[in-house]
């Protein structure tokens, strides 16, 4: 089983749509969770951290379910500029792996007019 | 505000050649990382460093070497280039352990081994 698994998509949605991405992780002792965004042929950039209580940043909502080892990202009112690959990222559980990030393969989103 | 700078941006190597991918950051970050990203795949950690003089292997270290003589620089060395090393390489840094702080990435180096 992969350490971090995402549905690779692609997701094709019209502008204004709501879209949700899911991610599961295998190590129950993982400490920190993030969503990164990667535009085509560009470097990954932090979109938002994911907190246990869930958190929102404008049109983006992230949720974490530690019991199910599941992370989600919800994008409301999609914009053309949201088209990108969304990477689910999990931080190491402890010891020498603490602080090291493990990346999912990414979910491709295309928002069309 | 340069952030993380990688050079070169593109390179084509012949099998068996060697080269060094340069990475420098001006944010005084202790933690630095090298990743590779193959098409349609997530990033895989090659090596990382928690400070000058300290390096450690990541998930896919074979065929690579690193050094960290200063806080700013973290070069990645390919000694005998192989086609399997064709990839996009990203260098990243963070203020503290990546679990609590976001990692800042360079623009990447696109490397082809022919």
PDB file of C-alpha atoms in Angstrom:
ATOM      1  CA  UNK A   1       0.000   0.000   0.000  1.00  0.00           C
ATOM      2  CA  UNK A   2       1.311   3.470  -0.878  1.00  0.00           C
ATOM      3  CA  UNK A   3       2.069   5.750   2.043  1.00  0.00           C
ATOM      4  CA  UNK A   4      -0.129   8.489   0.591  1.00  0.00           C
ATOM      5  CA  UNK A   5      -2.794   7.722  -1.992  1.00  0.00           C
ATOM      6  CA  UNK A   6      -4.856  10.090  -4.078  1.00  0.00           C
ATOM      7  CA  UNK A   7      -7.303   9.690  -6.904  1.00  0.00           C
ATOM      8  CA  UNK A   8      -5.212  10.944  -9.834  1.00  0.00           C
ATOM      9  CA  UNK A   9      -8.270  12.201 -11.731  1.00  0.00           C
ATOM     10  CA  UNK A  10      -8.331  14.112 -13.931  1.00  0.00           C
ATOM     11  CA  UNK A  11     -11.266  16.104 -12.688  1.00  0.00           C
ATOM     12  CA  UNK A  12     -12.832  18.330 -15.340  1.00  0.00           C
ATOM     13  CA  UNK A  13     -15.351  20.795 -13.911  1.00  0.00           C
ATOM     14  CA  UNK A  14     -17.067  23.966 -15.145  1.00  0.00           C
ATOM     15  CA  UNK A  15     -16.392  27.328 -13.582  1.00  0.00           C
ATOM     16  CA  UNK A  16     -18.398  27.814 -10.430  1.00  0.00           C
ATOM     17  CA  UNK A  17     -18.550  24.124  -9.590  1.00  0.00           C
ATOM     18  CA  UNK A  18     -17.673  22.605  -6.235  1.00  0.00           C
ATOM     19  CA  UNK A  19     -15.091  19.823  -6.342  1.00  0.00           C
ATOM     20  CA  UNK A  20     -13.666  17.599  -3.630  1.00  0.00           C
ATOM     21  CA  UNK A  21     -10.418  15.651  -3.513  1.00  0.00           C
ATOM     22  CA  UNK A  22      -9.683  12.774  -1.192  1.00  0.00           C
ATOM     23  CA  UNK A  23      -6.474  11.360   0.166  1.00  0.00           C
ATOM     24  CA  UNK A  24      -5.622   8.458   2.450  1.00  0.00           C
ATOM     25  CA  UNK A  25      -2.404   7.812   4.338  1.00  0.00           C
ATOM     26  CA  UNK A  26      -1.064   4.568   5.743  1.00  0.00           C
ATOM     27  CA  UNK A  27       0.913   5.615   8.829  1.00  0.00           C
ATOM     28  CA  UNK A  28      -1.429   6.241  11.728  1.00  0.00           C
ATOM     29  CA  UNK A  29       1.308   8.052  13.642  1.00  0.00           C
ATOM     30  CA  UNK A  30       1.746  10.756  10.981  1.00  0.00           C
ATOM     31  CA  UNK A  31       2.004  14.188  12.503  1.00  0.00           C
ATOM     32  CA  UNK A  32       1.198  16.919  10.018  1.00  0.00           C
ATOM     33  CA  UNK A  33      -0.802  17.229   6.846  1.00  0.00           C
ATOM     34  CA  UNK A  34      -0.806  19.652   3.956  1.00  0.00           C
ATOM     35  CA  UNK A  35      -2.226  20.357   0.543  1.00  0.00           C
ATOM     36  CA  UNK A  36       0.256  21.683  -2.002  1.00  0.00           C
ATOM     37  CA  UNK A  37      -0.600  22.999  -5.438  1.00  0.00           C
ATOM     38  CA  UNK A  38       1.577  22.403  -8.481  1.00  0.00           C
ATOM     39  CA  UNK A  39       1.027  24.200 -11.772  1.00  0.00           C
ATOM     40  CA  UNK A  40       2.160  22.574 -15.000  1.00  0.00           C
ATOM     41  CA  UNK A  41       5.968  22.367 -15.127  1.00  0.00           C
ATOM     42  CA  UNK A  42       6.296  24.458 -11.979  1.00  0.00           C
ATOM     43  CA  UNK A  43       7.388  23.800  -8.417  1.00  0.00           C
ATOM     44  CA  UNK A  44       4.922  22.753  -5.688  1.00  0.00           C
ATOM     45  CA  UNK A  45       3.621  25.536  -3.478  1.00  0.00           C
ATOM     46  CA  UNK A  46       1.896  25.230  -0.134  1.00  0.00           C
ATOM     47  CA  UNK A  47      -1.851  25.735  -0.474  1.00  0.00           C
ATOM     48  CA  UNK A  48      -2.841  25.105   3.118  1.00  0.00           C
ATOM     49  CA  UNK A  49      -2.090  23.089   6.193  1.00  0.00           C
ATOM     50  CA  UNK A  50      -4.736  20.648   7.421  1.00  0.00           C
ATOM     51  CA  UNK A  51      -5.774  20.765  11.058  1.00  0.00           C
ATOM     52  CA  UNK A  52      -7.687  18.186  13.049  1.00  0.00           C
ATOM     53  CA  UNK A  53     -10.620  20.524  13.554  1.00  0.00           C
ATOM     54  CA  UNK A  54     -10.820  21.328   9.855  1.00  0.00           C
ATOM     55  CA  UNK A  55      -9.883  24.678   8.418  1.00  0.00           C
ATOM     56  CA  UNK A  56     -10.992  27.055   5.736  1.00  0.00           C
ATOM     57  CA  UNK A  57      -9.155  29.563   3.587  1.00  0.00           C
ATOM     58  CA  UNK A  58     -11.512  31.487   1.344  1.00  0.00           C
ATOM     59  CA  UNK A  59     -12.989  29.029  -1.142  1.00  0.00           C
ATOM     60  CA  UNK A  60     -10.846  26.154   0.123  1.00  0.00           C
ATOM     61  CA  UNK A  61     -11.768  23.854   3.012  1.00  0.00           C
ATOM     62  CA  UNK A  62      -9.516  21.102   4.315  1.00  0.00           C
ATOM     63  CA  UNK A  63     -10.543  18.326   6.662  1.00  0.00           C
ATOM     64  CA  UNK A  64      -8.700  15.574   8.491  1.00  0.00           C
ATOM     65  CA  UNK A  65     -10.113  12.347   9.880  1.00  0.00           C
ATOM     66  CA  UNK A  66      -7.381  10.685  11.918  1.00  0.00           C
ATOM     67  CA  UNK A  67      -9.488   7.641  12.761  1.00  0.00           C
ATOM     68  CA  UNK A  68      -9.997   6.874   9.068  1.00  0.00           C
ATOM     69  CA  UNK A  69      -6.580   8.258   8.031  1.00  0.00           C
ATOM     70  CA  UNK A  70      -8.303  10.416   5.483  1.00  0.00           C
ATOM     71  CA  UNK A  71      -7.745  13.981   4.298  1.00  0.00           C
ATOM     72  CA  UNK A  72      -9.966  16.012   2.013  1.00  0.00           C
ATOM     73  CA  UNK A  73      -9.875  19.286   0.128  1.00  0.00           C
ATOM     74  CA  UNK A  74     -13.033  21.049  -1.004  1.00  0.00           C
ATOM     75  CA  UNK A  75     -12.922  23.852  -3.543  1.00  0.00           C
ATOM     76  CA  UNK A  76     -16.047  25.966  -3.911  1.00  0.00           C
ATOM     77  CA  UNK A  77     -16.914  28.280  -6.801  1.00  0.00           C
ATOM     78  CA  UNK A  78     -14.085  26.954  -8.971  1.00  0.00           C
ATOM     79  CA  UNK A  79     -12.098  29.451 -11.029  1.00  0.00           C
ATOM     80  CA  UNK A  80     -10.148  28.864 -14.224  1.00  0.00           C
ATOM     81  CA  UNK A  81      -7.029  29.705 -12.212  1.00  0.00           C
ATOM     82  CA  UNK A  82      -7.662  26.733  -9.916  1.00  0.00           C
ATOM     83  CA  UNK A  83      -6.578  24.406 -12.727  1.00  0.00           C
ATOM     84  CA  UNK A  84      -3.513  22.613 -11.368  1.00  0.00           C
ATOM     85  CA  UNK A  85      -2.367  19.408  -9.723  1.00  0.00           C
ATOM     86  CA  UNK A  86      -3.194  19.156  -6.020  1.00  0.00           C
ATOM     87  CA  UNK A  87      -0.746  17.209  -3.905  1.00  0.00           C
ATOM     88  CA  UNK A  88      -1.685  15.610  -0.611  1.00  0.00           C
ATOM     89  CA  UNK A  89       1.348  15.711   1.694  1.00  0.00           C
ATOM     90  CA  UNK A  90       1.934  13.966   5.009  1.00  0.00           C
ATOM     91  CA  UNK A  91       4.725  14.533   7.480  1.00  0.00           C
ATOM     92  CA  UNK A  92       6.698  11.725   9.074  1.00  0.00           C
ATOM     93  CA  UNK A  93       5.591  10.031  12.235  1.00  0.00           C
ATOM     94  CA  UNK A  94       8.577  10.315  14.472  1.00  0.00           C
ATOM     95  CA  UNK A  95      12.219   9.480  15.060  1.00  0.00           C
ATOM     96  CA  UNK A  96      14.356   9.980  12.015  1.00  0.00           C
ATOM     97  CA  UNK A  97      11.327  10.295   9.757  1.00  0.00           C
ATOM     98  CA  UNK A  98       9.889  13.260  11.632  1.00  0.00           C
ATOM     99  CA  UNK A  99       9.703  16.309   9.452  1.00  0.00           C
ATOM    100  CA  UNK A 100      10.156  14.468   6.193  1.00  0.00           C
ATOM    101  CA  UNK A 101       7.294  14.975   3.803  1.00  0.00           C
ATOM    102  CA  UNK A 102       5.683  12.186   1.810  1.00  0.00           C
ATOM    103  CA  UNK A 103       3.823  13.316  -1.300  1.00  0.00           C
ATOM    104  CA  UNK A 104       0.860  11.712  -2.977  1.00  0.00           C
ATOM    105  CA  UNK A 105       0.973  11.435  -6.751  1.00  0.00           C
ATOM    106  CA  UNK A 106      -1.398  14.368  -7.120  1.00  0.00           C
ATOM    107  CA  UNK A 107      -4.913  14.958  -8.411  1.00  0.00           C
ATOM    108  CA  UNK A 108      -5.260  16.867 -11.661  1.00  0.00           C
ATOM    109  CA  UNK A 109      -7.978  19.504 -11.812  1.00  0.00           C
ATOM    110  CA  UNK A 110      -9.056  21.292 -14.974  1.00  0.00           C
ATOM    111  CA  UNK A 111     -11.654  24.046 -14.682  1.00  0.00           C
ATOM    112  CA  UNK A 112     -13.263  24.981 -18.007  1.00  0.00           C
ATOM    113  CA  UNK A 113     -15.397  27.974 -19.008  1.00  0.00           C
TER     114      UNK A 113
ATOM    115  CA  UNK B   1      13.742  37.993  -2.456  1.00  0.00           C
ATOM    116  CA  UNK B   2      15.421  35.057  -4.221  1.00  0.00           C
ATOM    117  CA  UNK B   3      14.246  32.192  -1.955  1.00  0.00           C
ATOM    118  CA  UNK B   4      15.510  28.851  -3.280  1.00  0.00           C
ATOM    119  CA  UNK B   5      17.573  29.041  -6.469  1.00  0.00           C
ATOM    120  CA  UNK B   6      18.412  26.012  -8.589  1.00  0.00           C
ATOM    121  CA  UNK B   7      20.825  25.816 -11.510  1.00  0.00           C
ATOM    122  CA  UNK B   8      20.789  24.750 -14.246  1.00  0.00           C
ATOM    123  CA  UNK B   9      17.117  24.778 -15.257  1.00  0.00           C
ATOM    124  CA  UNK B  10      17.631  22.243 -18.045  1.00  0.00           C
ATOM    125  CA  UNK B  11      20.379  19.795 -18.871  1.00  0.00           C
ATOM    126  CA  UNK B  12      20.955  16.869 -21.202  1.00  0.00           C
ATOM    127  CA  UNK B  13      23.593  14.339 -20.204  1.00  0.00           C
ATOM    128  CA  UNK B  14      25.025  11.283 -21.869  1.00  0.00           C
ATOM    129  CA  UNK B  15      24.997   7.969 -20.041  1.00  0.00           C
ATOM    130  CA  UNK B  16      27.978   7.745 -17.708  1.00  0.00           C
ATOM    131  CA  UNK B  17      28.587  11.479 -17.453  1.00  0.00           C
ATOM    132  CA  UNK B  18      28.572  13.244 -14.122  1.00  0.00           C
ATOM    133  CA  UNK B  19      27.183  16.562 -13.035  1.00  0.00           C
ATOM    134  CA  UNK B  20      26.243  18.630 -10.020  1.00  0.00           C
ATOM    135  CA  UNK B  21      22.855  20.245  -9.552  1.00  0.00           C
ATOM    136  CA  UNK B  22      23.244  23.428  -7.577  1.00  0.00           C
ATOM    137  CA  UNK B  23      20.832  24.663  -4.907  1.00  0.00           C
ATOM    138  CA  UNK B  24      21.170  27.734  -2.746  1.00  0.00           C
ATOM    139  CA  UNK B  25      18.764  29.484  -0.391  1.00  0.00           C
ATOM    140  CA  UNK B  26      18.952  32.915   1.183  1.00  0.00           C
ATOM    141  CA  UNK B  27      16.367  32.441   3.939  1.00  0.00           C
ATOM    142  CA  UNK B  28      18.810  31.087   6.534  1.00  0.00           C
ATOM    143  CA  UNK B  29      16.880  27.805   6.625  1.00  0.00           C
ATOM    144  CA  UNK B  30      18.527  24.921   8.409  1.00  0.00           C
ATOM    145  CA  UNK B  31      16.603  22.181   6.631  1.00  0.00           C
ATOM    146  CA  UNK B  32      17.154  21.441   2.972  1.00  0.00           C
ATOM    147  CA  UNK B  33      15.854  18.653   0.730  1.00  0.00           C
ATOM    148  CA  UNK B  34      16.317  17.166  -2.713  1.00  0.00           C
ATOM    149  CA  UNK B  35      13.374  15.518  -4.479  1.00  0.00           C
ATOM    150  CA  UNK B  36      12.854  13.974  -7.872  1.00  0.00           C
ATOM    151  CA  UNK B  37       9.537  13.924  -9.682  1.00  0.00           C
ATOM    152  CA  UNK B  38       8.879  11.494 -12.509  1.00  0.00           C
ATOM    153  CA  UNK B  39       5.997  12.142 -14.938  1.00  0.00           C
ATOM    154  CA  UNK B  40       2.592  11.636 -13.310  1.00  0.00           C
ATOM    155  CA  UNK B  41       4.164  10.799  -9.981  1.00  0.00           C
ATOM    156  CA  UNK B  42       4.568  12.473  -6.640  1.00  0.00           C
ATOM    157  CA  UNK B  43       7.846  13.797  -5.332  1.00  0.00           C
ATOM    158  CA  UNK B  44      10.292  11.312  -3.874  1.00  0.00           C
ATOM    159  CA  UNK B  45      12.904  12.390  -1.341  1.00  0.00           C
ATOM    160  CA  UNK B  46      16.488  11.713  -2.418  1.00  0.00           C
ATOM    161  CA  UNK B  47      18.535  13.283   0.393  1.00  0.00           C
ATOM    162  CA  UNK B  48      17.990  15.846   3.100  1.00  0.00           C
ATOM    163  CA  UNK B  49      20.050  17.908   5.490  1.00  0.00           C
ATOM    164  CA  UNK B  50      19.192  19.291   8.910  1.00  0.00           C
ATOM    165  CA  UNK B  51      22.112  21.712   8.992  1.00  0.00           C
ATOM    166  CA  UNK B  52      25.608  22.402   7.728  1.00  0.00           C
ATOM    167  CA  UNK B  53      27.718  19.265   7.844  1.00  0.00           C
ATOM    168  CA  UNK B  54      24.758  16.913   8.347  1.00  0.00           C
ATOM    169  CA  UNK B  55      23.094  14.931   5.570  1.00  0.00           C
ATOM    170  CA  UNK B  56      20.954  11.810   5.447  1.00  0.00           C
ATOM    171  CA  UNK B  57      19.398   9.514   2.874  1.00  0.00           C
ATOM    172  CA  UNK B  58      15.820   9.800   1.808  1.00  0.00           C
ATOM    173  CA  UNK B  59      13.649   7.324  -0.039  1.00  0.00           C
ATOM    174  CA  UNK B  60      15.654   7.043  -3.297  1.00  0.00           C
ATOM    175  CA  UNK B  61      19.331   7.923  -2.639  1.00  0.00           C
ATOM    176  CA  UNK B  62      21.050   5.395  -4.937  1.00  0.00           C
ATOM    177  CA  UNK B  63      23.127   7.023  -7.655  1.00  0.00           C
ATOM    178  CA  UNK B  64      23.307  10.388  -5.882  1.00  0.00           C
ATOM    179  CA  UNK B  65      25.498  12.166  -3.374  1.00  0.00           C
ATOM    180  CA  UNK B  66      25.131  15.412  -1.485  1.00  0.00           C
ATOM    181  CA  UNK B  67      27.170  17.707   0.690  1.00  0.00           C
ATOM    182  CA  UNK B  68      26.284  20.608   2.986  1.00  0.00           C
ATOM    183  CA  UNK B  69      29.335  22.704   3.735  1.00  0.00           C
ATOM    184  CA  UNK B  70      27.328  25.884   4.341  1.00  0.00           C
ATOM    185  CA  UNK B  71      23.810  26.720   5.480  1.00  0.00           C
ATOM    186  CA  UNK B  72      23.031  28.249   2.089  1.00  0.00           C
ATOM    187  CA  UNK B  73      24.181  25.554  -0.338  1.00  0.00           C
ATOM    188  CA  UNK B  74      23.073  21.966  -0.854  1.00  0.00           C
ATOM    189  CA  UNK B  75      24.429  20.552  -4.149  1.00  0.00           C
ATOM    190  CA  UNK B  76      23.310  17.195  -5.535  1.00  0.00           C
ATOM    191  CA  UNK B  77      25.881  15.116  -7.402  1.00  0.00           C
ATOM    192  CA  UNK B  78      25.216  12.465 -10.063  1.00  0.00           C
ATOM    193  CA  UNK B  79      28.388  10.459 -10.564  1.00  0.00           C
ATOM    194  CA  UNK B  80      27.454   8.045 -13.382  1.00  0.00           C
ATOM    195  CA  UNK B  81      24.313   9.255 -15.095  1.00  0.00           C
ATOM    196  CA  UNK B  82      21.807   6.552 -16.041  1.00  0.00           C
ATOM    197  CA  UNK B  83      18.591   6.828 -18.098  1.00  0.00           C
ATOM    198  CA  UNK B  84      16.586   6.026 -14.934  1.00  0.00           C
ATOM    199  CA  UNK B  85      17.741   9.361 -13.526  1.00  0.00           C
ATOM    200  CA  UNK B  86      15.856  11.307 -16.179  1.00  0.00           C
ATOM    201  CA  UNK B  87      13.506  13.377 -14.079  1.00  0.00           C
ATOM    202  CA  UNK B  88      12.684  16.798 -12.714  1.00  0.00           C
ATOM    203  CA  UNK B  89      14.698  17.601  -9.608  1.00  0.00           C
ATOM    204  CA  UNK B  90      13.442  19.988  -6.938  1.00  0.00           C
ATOM    205  CA  UNK B  91      15.401  21.446  -4.090  1.00  0.00           C
ATOM    206  CA  UNK B  92      13.489  22.726  -1.061  1.00  0.00           C
ATOM    207  CA  UNK B  93      14.198  24.314   2.283  1.00  0.00           C
ATOM    208  CA  UNK B  94      12.339  24.937   5.513  1.00  0.00           C
ATOM    209  CA  UNK B  95      12.995  26.898   8.655  1.00  0.00           C
ATOM    210  CA  UNK B  96      12.505  23.936  10.896  1.00  0.00           C
ATOM    211  CA  UNK B  97      11.479  20.336  10.505  1.00  0.00           C
ATOM    212  CA  UNK B  98       9.149  20.031   7.542  1.00  0.00           C
ATOM    213  CA  UNK B  99       6.406  18.658   9.717  1.00  0.00           C
ATOM    214  CA  UNK B 100       5.655  22.053  11.201  1.00  0.00           C
ATOM    215  CA  UNK B 101       6.836  24.487   8.592  1.00  0.00           C
ATOM    216  CA  UNK B 102       6.077  24.695   4.877  1.00  0.00           C
ATOM    217  CA  UNK B 103       8.832  23.791   2.482  1.00  0.00           C
ATOM    218  CA  UNK B 104       9.888  26.376  -0.084  1.00  0.00           C
ATOM    219  CA  UNK B 105      10.795  24.921  -3.448  1.00  0.00           C
ATOM    220  CA  UNK B 106      13.129  26.021  -6.200  1.00  0.00           C
ATOM    221  CA  UNK B 107      11.973  26.153  -9.837  1.00  0.00           C
ATOM    222  CA  UNK B 108      13.363  22.717 -10.587  1.00  0.00           C
ATOM    223  CA  UNK B 109      16.023  21.254 -12.867  1.00  0.00           C
ATOM    224  CA  UNK B 110      14.823  19.211 -15.832  1.00  0.00           C
ATOM    225  CA  UNK B 111      17.409  16.541 -16.515  1.00  0.00           C
ATOM    226  CA  UNK B 112      17.473  14.117 -19.434  1.00  0.00           C
ATOM    227  CA  UNK B 113      19.944  11.260 -19.687  1.00  0.00           C
ATOM    228  CA  UNK B 114      20.403   9.936 -23.229  1.00  0.00           C
TER     229      UNK B 114
END
